[in-house]
Amino acid sequence: MPAMIRPALWGLFLWGWASACLALSAVDDGGRTVTLDAPPRRIVSLAPHTTELLFSLGLGERIVGASEYSDYPPEAHAIPHIGSHDRFDLERILSLQPDLVVAWQSGNGPDVINRLRDFGLPVFALEPDSLTAVPDDLERLGRLTGRDAIARDKASAYRRELARLTQTYRDRSPVRVFYQVWDSPLMTLAGDQYVTDAIRRCGGRNLFADLPGKTATVSVEAVLERRPQLILAAGDPGADVFQRWRVLGALPAVKYDQLVLLPPDTLARPTLRLVDGLANLCRAIDGARQTIHESGDSST
């Protein structure tokens, strides 16, 4: 081989090796490997919780489009909206020329995700469906976006706090909990919801954990039969979502005024704030536990 050719070939080899090292790759929750040649600079987020996870990695300024209701942190309000849930303006998304789309696998659905992939866009689909899945997803998103170190640090802090709260509360005396998701029709959490796991970690017992799925429609009579000691709902301060139960009155939760409105979103969105939501939930359950214990009322 002529000597003059060898340096050129060696340079080509080094370029290929460097490119391979720079490539970023991670497996999403659909089992698909997504690989990028370099950290993304233009990101589209298809769900409020994926927007929040991206901000957790310090990538807020790189989000060029986000789903409606992407409202945390406050800086997310400034991001242009490109639709919501499973209804998106595909032309608008394409015009933004994203080099990464972060999707919500079940919420956005296969039609939206597959159409974006058909257009050649790299889509990383997440489905953090448990308390322990959140830090795992954050770490994989960190690997894909070149924010490995940040992701590992924040995931570790989340896991430590989750373990601390679980150890503190899970073995305390059980409290019967009814979590009201919606008033009309009356909906609650079923057994496959990660908030049911959160209630368990706080030493509570979701009264409808025996039902399949993530949510279930139940009757007022069924709630009365199971006699909750604590009734929870999520909402903004001042919202009166417990009027139905106050009128009925025949429940331990009403008798001891254990009707608690939790801050919205902290439990509803699978993000790093879940441990904040878990702390609020555990305090509410522990408050009901202490009130009922101090009452000495064995009928509860």
PDB file of C-alpha atoms in Angstrom, residues 56-58 138 146-155:
ATOM      1  CA  SER A  56     -34.913  18.073  35.398  1.00  0.00           C
ATOM      2  CA  LEU A  57     -31.982  17.279  33.109  1.00  0.00           C
ATOM      3  CA  GLY A  58     -31.357  20.961  32.366  1.00  0.00           C
ATOM      4  CA  LEU A 138     -34.694   9.605  33.875  1.00  0.00           C
ATOM      5  CA  GLY A 146     -25.832  13.438  26.992  1.00  0.00           C
ATOM      6  CA  ARG A 147     -26.907  14.307  30.547  1.00  0.00           C
ATOM      7  CA  ASP A 148     -25.743  11.071  32.154  1.00  0.00           C
ATOM      8  CA  ALA A 149     -24.167  12.554  35.283  1.00  0.00           C
ATOM      9  CA  ILE A 150     -27.106  14.841  36.102  1.00  0.00           C
ATOM     10  CA  ALA A 151     -29.546  11.977  35.603  1.00  0.00           C
ATOM     11  CA  ARG A 152     -27.609   9.627  37.877  1.00  0.00           C
ATOM     12  CA  ASP A 153     -27.344  12.200  40.671  1.00  0.00           C
ATOM     13  CA  LYS A 154     -31.031  13.110  40.613  1.00  0.00           C
ATOM     14  CA  ALA A 155     -32.163   9.508  40.254  1.00  0.00           C
TER      15      ALA A 155
END
